[in-house]
């Protein structure tokens, strides 16, 4: 083999080894240094709703950061070998990860790297798509449990789904209602106060949409409520949940403040 080609192959395999070492260590900075600025990340076969391509180093690194935020210890093994094209490397790998929300994520796959000046310019990955979607099951389950407990008005159990430093944000809060509530204890107290204003309160979860390149889950839900004066409050809302250590760290709730303003006056102690 030509000496120059042999050395190029060794350097290429070294880059791929560093790629998997960075993943195993969850070292985002080391991972970022491996890519060209305009790199392309492709997943040729993806589940419905999962993008098959990410373009640009910043986009790729941000997507991986969101994915790794779900992970505890990463156990990863791989085998990398040069291809006929000296700019390309084939890798096969297996992964087992402890999820922060509980359980294990296992997958295996094959990846093709194309390098430019010892940086990854193109990356194509084939994975078990069913196993990949399983990563999001924990967050989906938490979102569903969130509304089940809210519907049952079991606010103490509902509070256990929140991170101690969680935040509740209401971007379109009506007058007299806080736009930001910080901390699990304060959020639980705020919801107990809110529910006490209703004669009847019910929620219906109508959609759960986990994000692929972040820790966010978008939910659609409908509130069916009855005030003490007999007036009905039924409206459709959307919210974005974010997670830390498997618990809800942020909840952004978007709803029509005009439909909610009448409730504020009924809160114990009046508007705040």
GROMACS .gro file of N, CA, C and O in nm, residues 169-179 194 198 221 223 227 232-238 253-265 267:
model
  148
  169UNK      N    1  -4.364   2.887   3.353
  169UNK     CA    2  -4.371   3.014   3.283
  169UNK      C    3  -4.503   3.025   3.208
  169UNK      O    4  -4.543   2.931   3.138
  170UNK      N    5  -4.571   3.137   3.225
  170UNK     CA    6  -4.697   3.165   3.156
  170UNK      C    7  -4.675   3.290   3.071
  170UNK      O    8  -4.691   3.403   3.121
  171UNK      N    9  -4.636   3.275   2.944
  171UNK     CA   10  -4.600   3.393   2.864
  171UNK      C   11  -4.714   3.493   2.847
  171UNK      O   12  -4.688   3.613   2.834
  172UNK      N   13  -4.839   3.446   2.847
  172UNK     CA   14  -4.953   3.536   2.827
  172UNK      C   15  -5.040   3.540   2.952
  172UNK      O   16  -5.161   3.523   2.946
  173UNK      N   17  -4.977   3.563   3.065
  173UNK     CA   18  -5.050   3.562   3.192
  173UNK      C   19  -5.145   3.682   3.199
  173UNK      O   20  -5.107   3.794   3.164
  174UNK      N   21  -5.268   3.662   3.246
  174UNK     CA   22  -5.361   3.774   3.265
  174UNK      C   23  -5.319   3.857   3.386
  174UNK      O   24  -5.239   3.813   3.470
  175UNK      N   25  -5.371   3.978   3.396
  175UNK     CA   26  -5.342   4.064   3.510
  175UNK      C   27  -5.378   3.992   3.640
  175UNK      O   28  -5.485   3.931   3.651
  176UNK      N   29  -5.289   3.999   3.735
  176UNK     CA   30  -5.315   3.938   3.865
  176UNK      C   31  -5.267   3.796   3.877
  176UNK      O   32  -5.279   3.735   3.985
  177UNK      N   33  -5.209   3.741   3.770
  177UNK     CA   34  -5.158   3.604   3.774
  177UNK      C   35  -5.010   3.607   3.739
  177UNK      O   36  -4.970   3.672   3.643
  178UNK      N   37  -4.925   3.538   3.817
  178UNK     CA   38  -4.780   3.548   3.791
  178UNK      C   39  -4.741   3.486   3.658
  178UNK      O   40  -4.798   3.385   3.616
  179UNK      N   41  -4.645   3.547   3.591
  179UNK     CA   42  -4.594   3.493   3.465
  179UNK      C   43  -4.481   3.395   3.488
  179UNK      O   44  -4.443   3.322   3.396
  194UNK      N   45  -5.489   2.750   4.255
  194UNK     CA   46  -5.564   2.764   4.130
  194UNK      C   47  -5.684   2.669   4.126
  194UNK      O   48  -5.796   2.710   4.095
  198UNK      N   49  -6.206   2.648   4.121
  198UNK     CA   50  -6.300   2.582   4.031
  198UNK      C   51  -6.399   2.494   4.108
  198UNK      O   52  -6.365   2.433   4.209
  221UNK      N   53  -5.346   2.006   2.498
  221UNK     CA   54  -5.446   1.959   2.593
  221UNK      C   55  -5.565   2.054   2.597
  221UNK      O   56  -5.555   2.171   2.560
  223UNK      N   57  -5.880   2.198   2.846
  223UNK     CA   58  -5.931   2.215   2.982
  223UNK      C   59  -6.083   2.224   2.977
  223UNK      O   60  -6.138   2.300   2.898
  227UNK      N   61  -6.692   2.696   3.688
  227UNK     CA   62  -6.674   2.790   3.799
  227UNK      C   63  -6.792   2.783   3.895
  227UNK      O   64  -6.899   2.733   3.859
  232UNK      N   65  -6.899   2.801   3.226
  232UNK     CA   66  -6.809   2.697   3.174
  232UNK      C   67  -6.680   2.761   3.122
  232UNK      O   68  -6.682   2.869   3.063
  233UNK      N   69  -6.570   2.694   3.143
  233UNK     CA   70  -6.441   2.735   3.089
  233UNK      C   71  -6.380   2.616   3.016
  233UNK      O   72  -6.322   2.527   3.077
  234UNK      N   73  -6.397   2.614   2.885
  234UNK     CA   74  -6.340   2.509   2.802
  234UNK      C   75  -6.251   2.575   2.697
  234UNK      O   76  -6.297   2.661   2.623
  235UNK      N   77  -6.125   2.535   2.694
  235UNK     CA   78  -6.034   2.594   2.596
  235UNK      C   79  -5.918   2.500   2.569
  235UNK      O   80  -5.885   2.413   2.652
  236UNK      N   81  -5.858   2.518   2.453
  236UNK     CA   82  -5.746   2.435   2.411
  236UNK      C   83  -5.615   2.507   2.438
  236UNK      O   84  -5.602   2.626   2.408
  237UNK      N   85  -5.519   2.432   2.492
  237UNK     CA   86  -5.389   2.490   2.529
  237UNK      C   87  -5.277   2.411   2.463
  237UNK      O   88  -5.295   2.298   2.416
  238UNK      N   89  -5.160   2.471   2.467
  238UNK     CA   90  -5.038   2.403   2.426
  238UNK      C   91  -4.931   2.435   2.529
  238UNK      O   92  -4.930   2.545   2.586
  253UNK      N   93  -4.648   2.734   2.951
  253UNK     CA   94  -4.789   2.709   2.925
  253UNK      C   95  -4.848   2.824   2.843
  253UNK      O   96  -4.842   2.940   2.886
  254UNK      N   97  -4.903   2.791   2.726
  254UNK     CA   98  -4.958   2.892   2.636
  254UNK      C   99  -5.110   2.874   2.627
  254UNK      O  100  -5.158   2.769   2.586
  255UNK      N  101  -5.183   2.978   2.667
  255UNK     CA  102  -5.329   2.972   2.660
  255UNK      C  103  -5.383   3.114   2.640
  255UNK      O  104  -5.311   3.214   2.656
  256UNK      N  105  -5.510   3.122   2.607
  256UNK     CA  106  -5.577   3.251   2.584
  256UNK      C  107  -5.607   3.317   2.718
  256UNK      O  108  -5.690   3.268   2.795
  257UNK      N  109  -5.540   3.427   2.752
  257UNK     CA  110  -5.562   3.488   2.883
  257UNK      C  111  -5.704   3.543   2.900
  257UNK      O  112  -5.752   3.556   3.013
  258UNK      N  113  -5.773   3.571   2.791
  258UNK     CA  114  -5.910   3.623   2.803
  258UNK      C  115  -6.003   3.518   2.863
  258UNK      O  116  -6.095   3.552   2.938
  259UNK      N  117  -5.979   3.392   2.832
  259UNK     CA  118  -6.065   3.286   2.885
  259UNK      C  119  -6.031   3.253   3.031
  259UNK      O  120  -6.110   3.189   3.099
  260UNK      N  121  -5.916   3.297   3.075
  260UNK     CA  122  -5.871   3.264   3.210
  260UNK      C  123  -5.888   3.380   3.307
  260UNK      O  124  -5.886   3.362   3.428
  261UNK      N  125  -5.907   3.501   3.254
  261UNK     CA  126  -5.907   3.620   3.340
  261UNK      C  127  -6.016   3.615   3.447
  261UNK      O  128  -5.996   3.662   3.559
  262UNK      N  129  -6.132   3.556   3.415
  262UNK     CA  130  -6.240   3.549   3.513
  262UNK      C  131  -6.207   3.461   3.631
  262UNK      O  132  -6.267   3.476   3.739
  263UNK      N  133  -6.114   3.369   3.614
  263UNK     CA  134  -6.076   3.278   3.722
  263UNK      C  135  -5.990   3.350   3.826
  263UNK      O  136  -5.996   3.321   3.945
  264UNK      N  137  -5.910   3.446   3.780
  264UNK     CA  138  -5.815   3.512   3.868
  264UNK      C  139  -5.885   3.578   3.987
  264UNK      O  140  -5.838   3.571   4.101
  265UNK      N  141  -5.999   3.638   3.961
  265UNK     CA  142  -6.072   3.706   4.069
  265UNK      C  143  -6.123   3.610   4.175
  265UNK      O  144  -6.154   3.652   4.288
  267UNK      N  145  -5.954   3.343   4.286
  267UNK     CA  146  -5.846   3.278   4.359
  267UNK      C  147  -5.848   3.319   4.506
  267UNK      O  148  -5.877   3.434   4.540
   0.00000   0.00000   0.00000
